[in-house]
Tab-separated table of C-alpha atoms in Angstrom:
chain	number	residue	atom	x	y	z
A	1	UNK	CA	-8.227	25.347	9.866
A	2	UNK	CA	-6.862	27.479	7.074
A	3	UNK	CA	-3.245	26.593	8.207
A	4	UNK	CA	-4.119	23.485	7.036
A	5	UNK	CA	-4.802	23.895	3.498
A	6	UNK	CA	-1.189	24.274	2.270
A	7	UNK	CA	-0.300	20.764	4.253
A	8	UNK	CA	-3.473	19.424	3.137
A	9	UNK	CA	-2.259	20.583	-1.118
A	10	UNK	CA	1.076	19.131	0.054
A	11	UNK	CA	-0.312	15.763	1.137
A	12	UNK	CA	-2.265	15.018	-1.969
A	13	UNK	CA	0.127	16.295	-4.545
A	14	UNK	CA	2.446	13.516	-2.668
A	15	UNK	CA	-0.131	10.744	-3.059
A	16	UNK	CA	-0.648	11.348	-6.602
A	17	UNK	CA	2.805	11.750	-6.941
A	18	UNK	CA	3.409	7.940	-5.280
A	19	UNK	CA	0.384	6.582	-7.752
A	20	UNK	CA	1.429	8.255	-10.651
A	21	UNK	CA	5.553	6.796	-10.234
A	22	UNK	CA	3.966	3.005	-9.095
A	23	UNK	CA	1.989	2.521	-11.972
A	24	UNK	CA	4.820	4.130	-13.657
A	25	UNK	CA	7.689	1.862	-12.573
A	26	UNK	CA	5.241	-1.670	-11.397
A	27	UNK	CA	2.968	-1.341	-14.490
A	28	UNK	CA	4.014	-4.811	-16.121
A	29	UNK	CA	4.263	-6.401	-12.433
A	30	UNK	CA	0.992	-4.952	-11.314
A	31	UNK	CA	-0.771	-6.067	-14.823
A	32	UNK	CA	0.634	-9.308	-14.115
A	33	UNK	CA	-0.527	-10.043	-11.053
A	34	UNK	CA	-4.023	-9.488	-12.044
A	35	UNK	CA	-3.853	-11.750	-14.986
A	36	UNK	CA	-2.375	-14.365	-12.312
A	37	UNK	CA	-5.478	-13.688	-9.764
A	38	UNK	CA	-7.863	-13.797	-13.218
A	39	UNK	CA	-6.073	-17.660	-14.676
A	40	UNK	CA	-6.475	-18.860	-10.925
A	41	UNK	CA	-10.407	-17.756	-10.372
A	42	UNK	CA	-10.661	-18.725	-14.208
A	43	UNK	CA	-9.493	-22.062	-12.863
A	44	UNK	CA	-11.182	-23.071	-10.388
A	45	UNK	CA	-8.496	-21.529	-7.553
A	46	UNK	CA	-8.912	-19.081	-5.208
A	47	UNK	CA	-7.319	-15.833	-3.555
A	48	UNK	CA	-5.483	-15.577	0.118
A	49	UNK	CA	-4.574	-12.645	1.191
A	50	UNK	CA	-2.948	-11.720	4.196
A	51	UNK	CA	-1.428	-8.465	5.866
A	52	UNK	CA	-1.089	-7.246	9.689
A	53	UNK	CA	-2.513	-3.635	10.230
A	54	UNK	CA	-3.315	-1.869	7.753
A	55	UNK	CA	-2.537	-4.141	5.582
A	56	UNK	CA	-4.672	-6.984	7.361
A	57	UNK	CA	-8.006	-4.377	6.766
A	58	UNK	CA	-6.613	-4.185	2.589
A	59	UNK	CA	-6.753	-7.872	2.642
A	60	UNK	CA	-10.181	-7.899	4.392
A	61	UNK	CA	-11.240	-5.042	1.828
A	62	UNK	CA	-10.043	-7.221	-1.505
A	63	UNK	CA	-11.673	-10.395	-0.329
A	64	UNK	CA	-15.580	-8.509	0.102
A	65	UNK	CA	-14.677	-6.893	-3.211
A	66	UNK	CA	-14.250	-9.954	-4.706
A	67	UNK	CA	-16.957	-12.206	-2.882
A	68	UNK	CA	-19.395	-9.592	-2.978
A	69	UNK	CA	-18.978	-7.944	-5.903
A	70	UNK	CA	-16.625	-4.451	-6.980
A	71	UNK	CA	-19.053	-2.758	-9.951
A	72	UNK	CA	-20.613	-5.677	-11.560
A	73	UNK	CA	-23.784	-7.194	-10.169
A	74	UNK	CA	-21.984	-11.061	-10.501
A	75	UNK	CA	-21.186	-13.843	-8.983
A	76	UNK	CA	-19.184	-14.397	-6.010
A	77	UNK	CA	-15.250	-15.031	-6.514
A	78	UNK	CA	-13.578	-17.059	-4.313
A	79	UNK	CA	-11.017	-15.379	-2.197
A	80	UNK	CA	-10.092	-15.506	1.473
A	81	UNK	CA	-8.452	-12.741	3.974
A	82	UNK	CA	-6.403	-15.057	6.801
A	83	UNK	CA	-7.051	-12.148	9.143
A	84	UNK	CA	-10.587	-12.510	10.053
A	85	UNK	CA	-10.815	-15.482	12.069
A	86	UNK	CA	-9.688	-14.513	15.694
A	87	UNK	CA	-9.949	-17.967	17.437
A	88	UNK	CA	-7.012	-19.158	14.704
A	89	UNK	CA	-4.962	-15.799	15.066
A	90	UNK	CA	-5.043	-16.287	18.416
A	91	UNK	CA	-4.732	-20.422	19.148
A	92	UNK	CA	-1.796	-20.335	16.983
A	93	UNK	CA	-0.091	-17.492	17.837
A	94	UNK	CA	-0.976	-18.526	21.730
A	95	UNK	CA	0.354	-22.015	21.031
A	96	UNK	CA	3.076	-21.392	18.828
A	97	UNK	CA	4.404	-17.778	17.526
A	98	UNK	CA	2.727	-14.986	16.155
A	99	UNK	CA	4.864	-15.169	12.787
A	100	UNK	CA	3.355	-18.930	12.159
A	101	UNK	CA	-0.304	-17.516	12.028
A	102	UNK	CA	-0.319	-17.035	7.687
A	103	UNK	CA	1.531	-20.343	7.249
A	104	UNK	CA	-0.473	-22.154	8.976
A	105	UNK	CA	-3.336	-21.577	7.431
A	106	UNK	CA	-1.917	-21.280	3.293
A	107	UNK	CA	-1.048	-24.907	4.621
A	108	UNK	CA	-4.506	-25.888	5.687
A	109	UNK	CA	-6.422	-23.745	2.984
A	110	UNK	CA	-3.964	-23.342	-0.203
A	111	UNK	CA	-4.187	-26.103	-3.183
A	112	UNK	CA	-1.760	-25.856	-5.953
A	113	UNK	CA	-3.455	-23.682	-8.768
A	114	UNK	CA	-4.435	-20.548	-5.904
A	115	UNK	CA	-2.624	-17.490	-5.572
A	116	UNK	CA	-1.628	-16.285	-2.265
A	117	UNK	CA	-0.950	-12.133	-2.080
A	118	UNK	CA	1.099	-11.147	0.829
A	119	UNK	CA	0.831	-7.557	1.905
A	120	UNK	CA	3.386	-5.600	4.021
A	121	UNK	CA	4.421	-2.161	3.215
A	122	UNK	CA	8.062	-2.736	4.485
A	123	UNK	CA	8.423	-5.821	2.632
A	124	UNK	CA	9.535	-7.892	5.756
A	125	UNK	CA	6.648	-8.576	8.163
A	126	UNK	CA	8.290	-12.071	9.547
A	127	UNK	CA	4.360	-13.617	9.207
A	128	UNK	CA	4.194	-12.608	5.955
A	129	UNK	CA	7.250	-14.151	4.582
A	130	UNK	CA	6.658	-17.410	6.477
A	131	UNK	CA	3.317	-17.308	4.672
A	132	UNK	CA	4.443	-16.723	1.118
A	133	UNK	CA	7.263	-19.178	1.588
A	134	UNK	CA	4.311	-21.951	2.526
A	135	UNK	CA	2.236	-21.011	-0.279
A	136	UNK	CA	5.355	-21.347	-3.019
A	137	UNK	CA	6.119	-24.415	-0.972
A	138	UNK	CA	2.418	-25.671	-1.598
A	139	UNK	CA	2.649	-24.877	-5.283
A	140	UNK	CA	0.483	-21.617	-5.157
A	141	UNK	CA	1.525	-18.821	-7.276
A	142	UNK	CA	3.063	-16.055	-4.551
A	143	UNK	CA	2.209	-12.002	-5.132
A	144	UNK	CA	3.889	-9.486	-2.846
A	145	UNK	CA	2.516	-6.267	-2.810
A	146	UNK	CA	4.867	-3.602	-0.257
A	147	UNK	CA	6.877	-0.581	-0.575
A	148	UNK	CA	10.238	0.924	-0.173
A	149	UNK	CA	12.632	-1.640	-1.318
A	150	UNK	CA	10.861	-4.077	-1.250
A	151	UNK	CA	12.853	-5.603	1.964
A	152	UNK	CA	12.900	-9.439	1.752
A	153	UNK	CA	9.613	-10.512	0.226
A	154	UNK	CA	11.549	-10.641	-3.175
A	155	UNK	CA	12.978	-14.133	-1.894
A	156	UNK	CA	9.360	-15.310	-1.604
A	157	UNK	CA	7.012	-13.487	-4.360
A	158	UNK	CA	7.100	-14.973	-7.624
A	159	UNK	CA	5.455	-10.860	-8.752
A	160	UNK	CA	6.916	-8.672	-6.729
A	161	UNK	CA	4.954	-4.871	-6.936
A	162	UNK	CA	6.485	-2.524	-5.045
A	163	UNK	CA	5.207	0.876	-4.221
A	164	UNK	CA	8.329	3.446	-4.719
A	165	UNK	CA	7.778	5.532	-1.376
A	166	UNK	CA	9.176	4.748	2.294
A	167	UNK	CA	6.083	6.754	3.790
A	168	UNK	CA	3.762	4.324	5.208
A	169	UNK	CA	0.654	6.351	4.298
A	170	UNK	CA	1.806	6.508	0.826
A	171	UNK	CA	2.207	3.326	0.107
A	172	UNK	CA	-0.879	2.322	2.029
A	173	UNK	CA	-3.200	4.830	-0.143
A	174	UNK	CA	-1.289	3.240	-3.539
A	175	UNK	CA	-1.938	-0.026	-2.256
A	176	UNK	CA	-5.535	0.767	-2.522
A	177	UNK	CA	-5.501	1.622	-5.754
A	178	UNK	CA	-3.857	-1.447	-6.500
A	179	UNK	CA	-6.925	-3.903	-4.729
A	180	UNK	CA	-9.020	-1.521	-6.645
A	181	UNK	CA	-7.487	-2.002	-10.354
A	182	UNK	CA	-7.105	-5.633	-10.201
A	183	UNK	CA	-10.476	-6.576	-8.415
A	184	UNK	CA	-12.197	-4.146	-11.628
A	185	UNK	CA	-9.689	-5.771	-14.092
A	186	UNK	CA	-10.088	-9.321	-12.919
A	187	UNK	CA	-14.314	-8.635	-12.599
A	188	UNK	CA	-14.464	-6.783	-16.137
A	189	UNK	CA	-12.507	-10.013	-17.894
A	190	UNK	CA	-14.648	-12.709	-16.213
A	191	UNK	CA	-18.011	-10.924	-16.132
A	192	UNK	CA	-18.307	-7.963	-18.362
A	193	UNK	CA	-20.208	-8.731	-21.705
């Protein structure tokens, strides 16, 4: 286990390293977003986010932090992860294609005045896209949070933050952090006395 220690150093000197350069280089698109998330709840909108993998659990994980609560003992906030519900995922990718299963349901659920926030950390998950292009479509305000170049979700993200690392893990532990700012930013201005 001792080999390990150098590799283990190495590992989180390069996550802090990713961190410290996104909020370096995406600090005005990260800031942002949250005020876009915080005028929508503010509103009367609401949040749907969407991912595959990894980045289907990080849109799980921001919806309960924002229905449950994140540090304040509050009131819910609406927001909705379109990766829970396995009957849809599967009906309409059984029926149809897997990359309709997002777009399908920003068209049944989104209103104008909502924000949808598209997660993939290579920027071109086909579902995705399809679902950010409904929700601009649909008159929602579009976030795309990936990595790397950002790959094609520019065309369909009206704020585009993008984590400056190709390593999946990298990006996956800044987009964290991300969730994690904005659902205690958003909170703090709504709830915080």
């Amino acid at each position: 286990m001792n080999n390990w220690t150098g590799r283990a150093q190495k590992i989180l000197e390069d996550s802090l390293s990713v961190k410290r350069l996104f909020w370096d280089k995406q600090r005005e698109n990260i800031l942002k977003s949250a005020e876009a998330i915080l005028n929508s709840l503010k509103n009367g909108g609401k949040l749907l986010i969407f991912g595959n993998g990894g980045s289907a659990a990080d849109a799980q994980h921001m919806a309960a932090e924002f229905i449950n609560r994140f540090r304040l003992e509050r009131e819910p906030l609406p927001a909705i992860a379109l990766t829970t519900d396995t009957s849809i995922l599967t009906a309409v990718a059984n029926d149809y294609d897997f990359s309709d299963v997002f777009e399908k349901q920003i068209k049944a659920l989104g209103q104008p005045g909502d924000v949808a926030l598209g997660i993939s950390t290579s920027g071109n998950s086909k579902n995705v896209l399809r679902g950010l292009k409904a929700a601009r479509e649909q008159g929602l305000l579009t976030i795309g949070l990936t990595g790397g170049t950002g790959g094609n979700m520019a065309s369909f993200a009206d704020i585009l933050v993008v984590v400056p690392s190709r390593e999946t893990p990298r990006i996956q532990e800044a987009h964290i952090f991300y969730i994690h700012l904005v659902c205690e930013l958003v909170e703090e201005a709504i709830f915080a006395s």
